[in-house]
Amino acid sequence: MELRSLPTSTVLSDNVSICTLGNVNVIRVLHHKFSAAISLFGGHLLSFQPSGEKDILWRSENAIYSGEKPIRGGVPVCWPWFGKVQAPSHGFARNSEWALNEHRESEEGVIVSLTLKDSSDTLALWSNRFLAELRFEFSTSAKVSLIATNTDTKSWKMGGALHTYFSIGDIHQTKVSGLGNQYIDSLADSKLTPSNGTTDFTEEVDRIYTAPETMITIEDPAQQRRIRIQNQGDNAAVVWNPWIDLSHEMADMMDNGYESMVCVESTIHDQSVELAPGESHTLSTEIGLA
Ligand code: TA6
């Protein structure tokens, strides 16, 4: 799906327009340094492509743009929890319609901000009042920040993840480093397992690295490139590749989809951030080519 060529429904400025993909409204940003696309459904970054490069983000060829199910690929926003803490899995933010708050542009890049507030729908799932902002800062790299504010009169706890799907040439040649010295193995009863900080991929991987370095690197020799990831406000980096069987099981994934993607996620696991009324927390990830 070529996002650059979607028909425009509304022009917002020289660089920013709105277009439609299936049932979702997409903010498309075309700038001389990059192009990007954000779905308002989920506040979901679908594409980030520095000029002259292939997309850094992976999207499933079978992704569903119904405006009901989370989109497979890009940067799903998992919030206010990560995983199956309660239903829906990975929180409601990725299933919610976000509002465009502002967009600003310059020679250097473009900033887009979206917001999501508590509503009767969210309160039925999670009884806390909040304001969440997603701030996208695009230039030659892309920084995604999720700023959560407690607008309630009581404290609440949150987790979450910026569940980034990276596009790689060949998973069999891919190596991720900077992951730190241990991980919780979600495929082995959450066993705490020592690590040398690097992993390659020969089977399904679903790991919560609890002491990642400030810079994580994906080596992608098949596309002759290296992706750099800098996360903040997290307490873990989740690394996930579904491999063969799970790719077959997922309706919105091609059978061979696992070969060209890897997730490296800026994560708050265990609902470990507690916010008092009026307090905010920022979880971010910055991605770019080395
Ligand atoms: O982040 C890894 C993970 O939690 C895996 O366990 C895997 O199931 C994946 O996310 C995708 O979850 P989803 O709900 O999007 O199918």
Coordinates of C-alpha atoms and ligand atoms in Angstrom, one line a residue:
M1 CA 0.0 0.0 0.0
E2 CA 1.7 3.2 -1.2
L3 CA 0.7 5.8 1.4
R4 CA 2.2 8.7 -0.6
S5 CA -0.3 8.2 -3.4
L6 CA -3.6 8.0 -1.3
P7 CA -6.1 10.6 -2.6
T8 CA -6.1 13.7 -0.4
S9 CA -9.4 14.7 1.3
T10 CA -8.3 17.8 3.1
V11 CA -5.1 20.0 2.7
L12 CA -4.1 21.4 6.1
S13 CA -0.8 23.2 5.0
D14 CA 2.1 22.9 2.5
N15 CA 3.3 19.7 4.2
V16 CA 0.3 18.2 6.0
S17 CA -2.9 16.8 4.5
I18 CA -5.6 14.3 5.5
C19 CA -6.4 11.2 3.4
T20 CA -8.4 8.1 3.9
L21 CA -7.2 4.5 4.0
G22 CA -10.1 2.0 4.4
N23 CA -12.2 3.4 7.3
V24 CA -9.3 5.3 8.9
N25 CA -8.3 9.0 8.5
V26 CA -4.6 9.3 7.9
I27 CA -2.5 12.5 8.4
R28 CA 0.0 12.5 5.6
V29 CA 3.2 14.5 6.0
L30 CA 5.4 15.2 3.0
H31 CA 8.5 17.2 3.6
H32 CA 11.8 17.4 1.7
K33 CA 13.6 15.5 4.5
F34 CA 11.1 12.7 4.9
S35 CA 7.5 11.5 4.5
A36 CA 5.3 10.1 7.2
A37 CA 1.7 8.9 7.8
I38 CA -0.3 8.7 11.0
S39 CA -3.7 7.0 11.5
L40 CA -6.0 9.0 13.7
F41 CA -7.5 5.6 14.7
G42 CA -5.0 4.4 17.3
G43 CA -2.8 7.5 17.0
H44 CA -0.8 5.1 15.1
L45 CA 2.3 6.0 13.1
L46 CA 2.0 3.9 9.9
S47 CA 5.1 5.1 8.0
F48 CA 8.3 7.1 8.4
Q49 CA 10.6 7.3 5.4
P50 CA 13.6 9.5 5.4
S51 CA 14.1 10.9 1.8
G52 CA 16.0 8.6 -0.4
E53 CA 15.6 5.6 2.0
K54 CA 13.1 2.8 2.3
D55 CA 10.5 3.0 5.1
I56 CA 11.9 2.4 8.5
L57 CA 8.5 1.0 9.6
W58 CA 7.0 -2.3 8.6
R59 CA 3.3 -2.7 7.9
S60 CA 1.5 -6.0 7.2
E61 CA 0.3 -6.5 3.7
N62 CA -2.8 -8.0 5.3
A63 CA -3.3 -5.1 7.8
I64 CA -6.9 -4.3 8.4
Y65 CA -7.9 -0.6 8.3
S66 CA -11.5 -1.1 9.5
G67 CA -11.2 1.5 12.3
E68 CA -12.2 -1.3 14.7
K69 CA -9.2 -3.6 15.1
P70 CA -5.7 -2.5 15.9
I71 CA -3.5 -2.1 12.8
R72 CA -0.7 -4.7 12.3
G73 CA 2.5 -2.8 11.8
G74 CA 3.9 0.8 12.3
V75 CA 3.9 2.0 15.9
P76 CA 0.8 0.7 17.8
V77 CA 0.3 2.7 21.0
C78 CA -0.3 0.2 23.9
W79 CA -1.8 2.2 26.8
P80 CA -2.7 2.4 29.7
W81 CA -1.4 -1.1 30.0
F82 CA 1.0 -3.4 28.1
G83 CA -0.1 -7.0 27.4
K84 CA -3.0 -8.9 28.8
V85 CA -3.3 -7.0 32.2
Q86 CA -7.0 -6.7 31.4
A87 CA -9.1 -6.6 28.2
P88 CA -8.6 -5.3 25.6
S89 CA -5.1 -6.7 25.2
H90 CA -2.5 -3.9 25.1
G91 CA -5.0 -1.2 26.3
F92 CA -7.6 0.8 24.5
A93 CA -5.4 3.6 23.1
R94 CA -4.7 1.7 19.9
N95 CA -8.4 1.1 19.4
S96 CA -9.4 4.7 20.0
E97 CA -10.0 7.7 17.7
W98 CA -7.4 10.4 18.5
A99 CA -8.0 14.1 17.7
L100 CA -5.6 16.3 15.8
N101 CA -4.4 18.9 18.3
E102 CA -1.8 20.9 16.3
H103 CA 0.8 20.7 13.5
R104 CA 3.8 22.9 13.0
E105 CA 6.4 22.8 10.3
S106 CA 9.7 24.4 9.3
E107 CA 12.6 23.9 7.0
E108 CA 14.0 21.3 9.5
G109 CA 10.9 19.2 10.0
V110 CA 7.3 18.8 11.2
I111 CA 5.6 18.3 14.6
V112 CA 2.2 16.8 14.8
S113 CA 0.3 16.4 18.1
L114 CA -2.8 14.3 18.8
T115 CA -4.8 14.0 21.9
L116 CA -7.1 11.4 23.6
K117 CA -9.2 12.2 26.7
D118 CA -11.3 10.0 29.0
S119 CA -14.8 9.3 27.7
S120 CA -17.7 7.1 28.7
D121 CA -16.1 4.4 26.5
T122 CA -12.7 4.6 28.2
L123 CA -14.2 5.0 31.7
A124 CA -16.2 1.8 31.1
L125 CA -12.9 0.0 30.6
W126 CA -10.6 1.9 33.1
S127 CA -12.2 4.1 35.7
N128 CA -9.6 6.9 35.6
R129 CA -9.7 10.3 34.1
F130 CA -6.7 11.3 31.9
L131 CA -5.4 13.4 29.1
A132 CA -3.0 11.6 26.7
E133 CA -1.0 13.4 24.0
L134 CA 1.0 11.8 21.2
R135 CA 3.7 14.1 19.9
F136 CA 5.4 13.2 16.6
E137 CA 8.6 15.1 15.8
F138 CA 9.8 14.3 12.3
S139 CA 13.0 15.3 10.6
T140 CA 15.7 12.9 9.5
S141 CA 14.7 10.8 12.5
A142 CA 11.2 10.4 14.1
K143 CA 10.5 10.8 17.8
V144 CA 7.2 9.6 19.1
S145 CA 6.3 10.7 22.7
L146 CA 3.3 9.6 24.6
I147 CA 2.6 12.1 27.4
A148 CA 0.0 10.8 29.9
T149 CA -1.5 13.2 32.5
N150 CA -3.6 12.3 35.4
T151 CA -6.6 14.7 35.3
D152 CA -8.4 12.7 38.0
T153 CA -8.8 13.4 41.8
K154 CA -7.1 10.1 42.7
S155 CA -3.8 8.5 41.8
W156 CA -3.6 5.8 39.1
K157 CA -1.1 3.4 37.7
M158 CA -0.2 2.8 34.1
G159 CA 2.0 0.7 31.8
G160 CA 2.3 0.8 28.1
A161 CA 4.5 0.5 25.0
L162 CA 5.3 2.1 21.7
H163 CA 5.2 -1.3 20.0
T164 CA 7.3 -0.4 16.9
Y165 CA 7.4 -2.8 14.0
F166 CA 10.7 -2.2 12.1
S167 CA 11.2 -3.1 8.5
I168 CA 14.2 -5.4 7.9
G169 CA 15.5 -7.2 4.8
D170 CA 15.8 -10.7 6.2
I171 CA 15.2 -11.8 9.8
H172 CA 17.7 -14.6 9.4
Q173 CA 20.5 -12.1 9.1
T174 CA 19.2 -9.5 11.6
K175 CA 20.8 -8.8 14.9
V176 CA 19.6 -6.5 17.7
S177 CA 22.1 -5.2 20.2
G178 CA 22.1 -2.8 23.3
L179 CA 19.5 -4.9 25.0
G180 CA 21.2 -5.3 28.4
N181 CA 22.1 -8.3 30.6
Q182 CA 18.8 -10.0 31.2
Y183 CA 15.3 -10.6 29.9
I184 CA 12.0 -12.1 31.1
D185 CA 11.2 -14.8 28.6
S186 CA 7.4 -14.6 27.8
L187 CA 7.6 -17.9 26.0
A188 CA 9.1 -19.8 29.0
D189 CA 6.9 -19.0 32.0
S190 CA 8.4 -15.5 32.4
K191 CA 11.8 -17.1 33.3
L192 CA 14.5 -14.4 34.1
T193 CA 17.3 -15.3 31.7
P194 CA 20.8 -13.8 31.4
S195 CA 21.8 -12.2 28.1
N196 CA 24.9 -10.8 26.5
G197 CA 22.8 -7.9 25.3
T198 CA 22.5 -9.1 21.7
T199 CA 20.1 -11.4 19.9
D200 CA 19.6 -12.9 16.5
F201 CA 16.5 -14.8 15.4
T202 CA 16.1 -18.5 14.7
E203 CA 12.7 -19.1 16.3
E204 CA 9.8 -17.2 17.9
V205 CA 11.1 -14.5 20.3
D206 CA 9.0 -12.6 22.9
R207 CA 11.2 -11.1 25.5
I208 CA 11.1 -8.2 28.0
Y209 CA 14.6 -6.9 28.4
T210 CA 14.6 -5.1 31.8
A211 CA 17.9 -3.2 31.6
P212 CA 18.3 -2.0 28.1
E213 CA 21.1 0.4 27.1
T214 CA 20.2 4.0 26.0
M215 CA 20.9 3.1 22.4
I216 CA 19.5 -0.1 20.8
T217 CA 20.7 -1.0 17.3
I218 CA 19.2 -3.2 14.6
E219 CA 21.8 -4.5 12.2
D220 CA 20.0 -5.2 8.8
P221 CA 22.8 -6.4 6.4
A222 CA 20.2 -7.5 3.8
Q223 CA 19.2 -3.9 3.3
Q224 CA 22.7 -2.7 4.1
R225 CA 21.5 -0.4 6.9
R226 CA 21.5 0.0 10.7
I227 CA 18.5 1.4 12.6
R228 CA 19.1 3.3 15.9
I229 CA 16.5 3.4 18.6
Q230 CA 16.6 5.6 21.7
N231 CA 13.9 5.1 24.3
Q232 CA 13.0 7.2 27.3
G233 CA 10.6 6.9 30.2
D234 CA 10.5 3.1 29.8
N235 CA 11.7 0.3 32.1
A236 CA 12.1 -2.3 29.5
A237 CA 12.6 -3.0 25.8
V238 CA 10.4 -5.8 24.4
V239 CA 11.7 -7.7 21.4
W240 CA 9.2 -9.8 19.4
N241 CA 9.2 -11.8 16.3
P242 CA 6.2 -14.2 15.8
W243 CA 8.1 -16.6 13.5
I244 CA 6.4 -19.2 11.4
D245 CA 3.5 -20.7 13.3
L246 CA 2.2 -17.5 14.9
S247 CA 2.4 -15.7 11.5
H248 CA 0.2 -18.4 10.1
E249 CA -2.3 -18.0 12.9
M250 CA -2.7 -14.2 12.6
A251 CA -5.3 -13.3 10.0
D252 CA -3.7 -9.8 9.5
M253 CA -0.2 -11.2 8.8
M254 CA 1.1 -12.8 5.6
D255 CA 2.5 -16.3 6.3
N256 CA 6.0 -15.0 5.5
G257 CA 5.5 -11.7 7.2
Y258 CA 7.8 -12.6 10.1
E259 CA 10.8 -12.6 7.7
S260 CA 10.7 -8.8 7.1
M261 CA 9.8 -7.4 10.5
V262 CA 11.0 -7.2 14.1
C263 CA 9.4 -5.4 17.0
V264 CA 11.6 -3.5 19.4
E265 CA 9.3 -1.7 21.9
S266 CA 9.8 1.2 24.3
T267 CA 7.9 -0.4 27.2
I268 CA 6.6 0.2 30.7
H269 CA 5.9 -3.2 32.0
D270 CA 4.1 -4.2 35.3
Q271 CA 2.0 -1.0 35.5
S272 CA 5.0 0.5 37.2
V273 CA 4.3 4.2 36.7
E274 CA 2.0 5.8 39.3
L275 CA 0.7 9.3 38.8
A276 CA -0.8 11.5 41.4
P277 CA -3.5 14.0 40.3
G278 CA -1.9 16.6 38.0
E279 CA 1.2 14.6 37.3
S280 CA 2.4 13.5 33.8
H281 CA 4.7 10.9 32.5
T282 CA 6.4 10.7 29.0
L283 CA 7.3 7.5 27.3
S284 CA 9.1 8.0 24.0
T285 CA 11.1 6.4 21.2
E286 CA 13.3 8.0 18.7
I287 CA 14.1 6.0 15.5
G288 CA 16.5 6.7 12.7
L289 CA 19.1 5.3 10.4
A290 CA 22.7 5.3 11.6
Ligands
TA6_1 O1 5.0 -7.2 22.4 C1 4.9 -8.5 22.2 C2 3.5 -9.0 22.2 O2 2.9 -8.7 23.5 C3 3.5 -10.5 21.9 O3 3.2 -11.3 23.0 C4 2.5 -10.6 20.8 O4 1.4 -11.3 21.0 C5 2.4 -9.2 20.2 O5 2.7 -8.3 21.3 C6 1.3 -8.7 19.4 O6 0.1 -8.5 20.1 P1 -1.2 -8.2 19.3 O7 -2.3 -8.0 20.4 O8 -1.0 -6.9 18.6 O9 -1.5 -9.3 18.4

